[in-house]
Amino acid sequence: MTEVVRSWLRQARRIVLLSGAGMSAESGVPIFRDAQAGLWANFRPEDFATEAAFRARPAMVWDWYQMRREAIAKVEPNAGHLAVAAFQQRHPGRLTVVTQNVDGLHQRAGSPGVLALHGNIAADQWLDPARACCEASLPGGGQPPSCATCGNLRRPAVVWFGEMLPQRELALAQQAAAACDLMLVVGTSGLVYPAAGLARSTRGKVVVVNPEATDLDDAADAVLRGSAGSLLPALLGDG
Ligand code: OAD
């Protein structure tokens, strides 16, 4: 099947790669929904990844994100990220990366114009709209930085459950999905919308790359069971 997909890739004028947490698994970033080792294994996402959770327990949620930030800062892009970026350099403008990942590894591998649908864990933003006083923030031990005057808090610049996706990135991703001949769906369980909806709405062929069954397998023209780090170099490499 890998050879068939390679021939589809050769023919495809426009390609979208939609990635999820499994794309970064071989870099050492834990995925979300693994019953034993996943980030959500011991608690419900609503306890951490929502605005209400942050307002209720800002120090706990901030600490959890600080731990993830520190872990992500130590890892490197893997062979899958590098194969994607190398393909884009050889074929400018032909492949668009749309990612649910907040780890920045596609960007660090050298992929241009990555559409990061769920934000960027390395960045912060104000919790409430910035006021005139909110220019500086004061870091506090274990607490999110805050405005000394009004108390507005800094929060991670990621999309939490119940929040809108960044409109520009989502619109560009929808355009790319509508226009592509082939979509590679890599390392995502396909459970979170609207990201998963991109694979359901494309008119192009859909190829799932994942070692396990996913919710998008039924929408796929081909399912390749294997890891991103081994299959993407085989699919996108020169040879
Ligand atoms: P999940 O944790 O739901 O799924 C990760 C997928 O990666 C699973 O299908 C695994 O089988 C697969 N996988 C594991 N190792 C892999 C490897 N080496 N190569 C390829 N695939 C591998 O993560 P996402 O689908 O990304 O949202 O989750 C989607 C969203 O839900 C995340 O962006 C996050 C989460 O809650 C927000 O935080 C808003």
PDB file of C-alpha atoms and ligand atoms in Angstrom, residues 19-26 30-34 40 45 49 65 68 99-102 118 158-161 165 186-192 195 209-214 226-229, ligand 1:
ATOM      1  CA  SER A  19      -1.149  16.106  12.205  1.00  0.00           C
ATOM      2  CA  GLY A  20      -1.985  15.275  15.804  1.00  0.00           C
ATOM      3  CA  ALA A  21      -0.113  14.303  18.931  1.00  0.00           C
ATOM      4  CA  GLY A  22       1.170  11.019  17.439  1.00  0.00           C
ATOM      5  CA  MET A  23       3.288  13.077  15.024  1.00  0.00           C
ATOM      6  CA  SER A  24       5.443  14.100  17.991  1.00  0.00           C
ATOM      7  CA  ALA A  25       5.307  10.807  19.916  1.00  0.00           C
ATOM      8  CA  GLU A  26       8.680   9.672  18.599  1.00  0.00           C
ATOM      9  CA  PRO A  30       3.259  12.110  25.263  1.00  0.00           C
ATOM     10  CA  ILE A  31       0.004  11.811  23.327  1.00  0.00           C
ATOM     11  CA  PHE A  32      -3.301  12.775  25.008  1.00  0.00           C
ATOM     12  CA  ARG A  33      -5.471   9.693  24.866  1.00  0.00           C
ATOM     13  CA  ASP A  34      -3.288   6.764  25.889  1.00  0.00           C
ATOM     14  CA  TRP A  40      -5.222  12.656  30.033  1.00  0.00           C
ATOM     15  CA  PRO A  45      -9.162  17.287  30.226  1.00  0.00           C
ATOM     16  CA  ALA A  49      -7.725  22.548  29.541  1.00  0.00           C
ATOM     17  CA  TYR A  65       1.470  23.897  31.408  1.00  0.00           C
ATOM     18  CA  ARG A  68       4.620  20.517  29.533  1.00  0.00           C
ATOM     19  CA  THR A  99      -1.483  20.750  12.953  1.00  0.00           C
ATOM     20  CA  GLN A 100      -3.393  20.287  16.185  1.00  0.00           C
ATOM     21  CA  ASN A 101      -0.072  20.232  18.015  1.00  0.00           C
ATOM     22  CA  VAL A 102       1.027  23.160  20.137  1.00  0.00           C
ATOM     23  CA  HIS A 118      -4.701  24.825  18.632  1.00  0.00           C
ATOM     24  CA  VAL A 158      -3.409  27.434  23.435  1.00  0.00           C
ATOM     25  CA  VAL A 159      -6.990  26.670  22.463  1.00  0.00           C
ATOM     26  CA  TRP A 160      -8.892  25.225  25.400  1.00  0.00           C
ATOM     27  CA  PHE A 161     -12.000  23.051  25.212  1.00  0.00           C
ATOM     28  CA  LEU A 165     -10.039  28.150  16.994  1.00  0.00           C
ATOM     29  CA  VAL A 186      -0.995  11.584  10.721  1.00  0.00           C
ATOM     30  CA  GLY A 187      -1.001  10.715  14.414  1.00  0.00           C
ATOM     31  CA  THR A 188      -4.459  11.902  15.378  1.00  0.00           C
ATOM     32  CA  SER A 189      -7.298   9.966  16.958  1.00  0.00           C
ATOM     33  CA  GLY A 190      -9.673  12.094  14.859  1.00  0.00           C
ATOM     34  CA  LEU A 191     -11.959  12.748  17.801  1.00  0.00           C
ATOM     35  CA  VAL A 192     -11.635  16.526  18.135  1.00  0.00           C
ATOM     36  CA  ALA A 195      -9.835  19.658  13.043  1.00  0.00           C
ATOM     37  CA  VAL A 209      -0.997   7.119   9.008  1.00  0.00           C
ATOM     38  CA  ASN A 210      -1.325   5.682  12.503  1.00  0.00           C
ATOM     39  CA  PRO A 211      -0.242   2.525  14.369  1.00  0.00           C
ATOM     40  CA  GLU A 212      -3.741   2.198  15.887  1.00  0.00           C
ATOM     41  CA  ALA A 213      -7.335   2.395  14.644  1.00  0.00           C
ATOM     42  CA  THR A 214      -8.703   5.955  14.459  1.00  0.00           C
ATOM     43  CA  GLY A 226       2.762   2.388  11.331  1.00  0.00           C
ATOM     44  CA  SER A 227       4.524   5.286  12.966  1.00  0.00           C
ATOM     45  CA  ALA A 228       4.978   8.779  11.585  1.00  0.00           C
ATOM     46  CA  GLY A 229       8.743   8.561  12.047  1.00  0.00           C
TER      47      GLY A 229
HETATM   48  P1  OAD B   1      -4.694  11.811  20.685  1.00  0.00           P
HETATM   49  O1  OAD B   1      -3.894  11.539  21.920  1.00  0.00           O
HETATM   50  O2  OAD B   1      -6.176  11.775  20.781  1.00  0.00           O
HETATM   51  O3  OAD B   1      -4.292  10.774  19.551  1.00  0.00           O
HETATM   52  C1  OAD B   1      -2.958  10.505  19.237  1.00  0.00           C
HETATM   53  C2  OAD B   1      -2.924   9.513  18.106  1.00  0.00           C
HETATM   54  O4  OAD B   1      -1.551   9.294  17.761  1.00  0.00           O
HETATM   55  C3  OAD B   1      -3.515   8.139  18.424  1.00  0.00           C
HETATM   56  O5  OAD B   1      -4.420   7.784  17.390  1.00  0.00           O
HETATM   57  C4  OAD B   1      -2.298   7.203  18.425  1.00  0.00           C
HETATM   58  O6  OAD B   1      -2.610   5.894  17.944  1.00  0.00           O
HETATM   59  C5  OAD B   1      -1.379   7.921  17.456  1.00  0.00           C
HETATM   60  N1  OAD B   1       0.064   7.628  17.570  1.00  0.00           N
HETATM   61  C6  OAD B   1       0.765   7.265  18.652  1.00  0.00           C
HETATM   62  N2  OAD B   1       2.070   7.117  18.357  1.00  0.00           N
HETATM   63  C7  OAD B   1       2.198   7.409  17.030  1.00  0.00           C
HETATM   64  C8  OAD B   1       3.290   7.445  16.127  1.00  0.00           C
HETATM   65  N3  OAD B   1       4.537   7.171  16.525  1.00  0.00           N
HETATM   66  N4  OAD B   1       3.045   7.785  14.846  1.00  0.00           N
HETATM   67  C9  OAD B   1       1.789   8.077  14.423  1.00  0.00           C
HETATM   68  N5  OAD B   1       0.715   8.055  15.244  1.00  0.00           N
HETATM   69  C10 OAD B   1       0.911   7.728  16.526  1.00  0.00           C
HETATM   70  O7  OAD B   1      -4.160  13.207  20.097  1.00  0.00           O
HETATM   71  P2  OAD B   1      -4.820  14.191  19.027  1.00  0.00           P
HETATM   72  O8  OAD B   1      -5.607  13.428  18.014  1.00  0.00           O
HETATM   73  O9  OAD B   1      -3.765  15.107  18.566  1.00  0.00           O
HETATM   74  O10 OAD B   1      -6.629  19.498  21.865  1.00  0.00           O
HETATM   75  O11 OAD B   1      -5.824  14.995  19.928  1.00  0.00           O
HETATM   76  C11 OAD B   1      -6.521  16.063  19.350  1.00  0.00           C
HETATM   77  C12 OAD B   1      -6.679  17.185  20.349  1.00  0.00           C
HETATM   78  O12 OAD B   1      -7.231  16.692  21.568  1.00  0.00           O
HETATM   79  C13 OAD B   1      -5.358  17.798  20.797  1.00  0.00           C
HETATM   80  O13 OAD B   1      -4.899  18.805  19.926  1.00  0.00           O
HETATM   81  C14 OAD B   1      -5.736  18.389  22.110  1.00  0.00           C
HETATM   82  C15 OAD B   1      -6.454  17.187  22.670  1.00  0.00           C
HETATM   83  O14 OAD B   1      -7.246  17.381  23.722  1.00  0.00           O
HETATM   84  C16 OAD B   1      -6.584  20.568  22.628  1.00  0.00           C
HETATM   85  O15 OAD B   1      -5.810  20.675  23.550  1.00  0.00           O
HETATM   86  C17 OAD B   1      -7.577  21.615  22.231  1.00  0.00           C
END
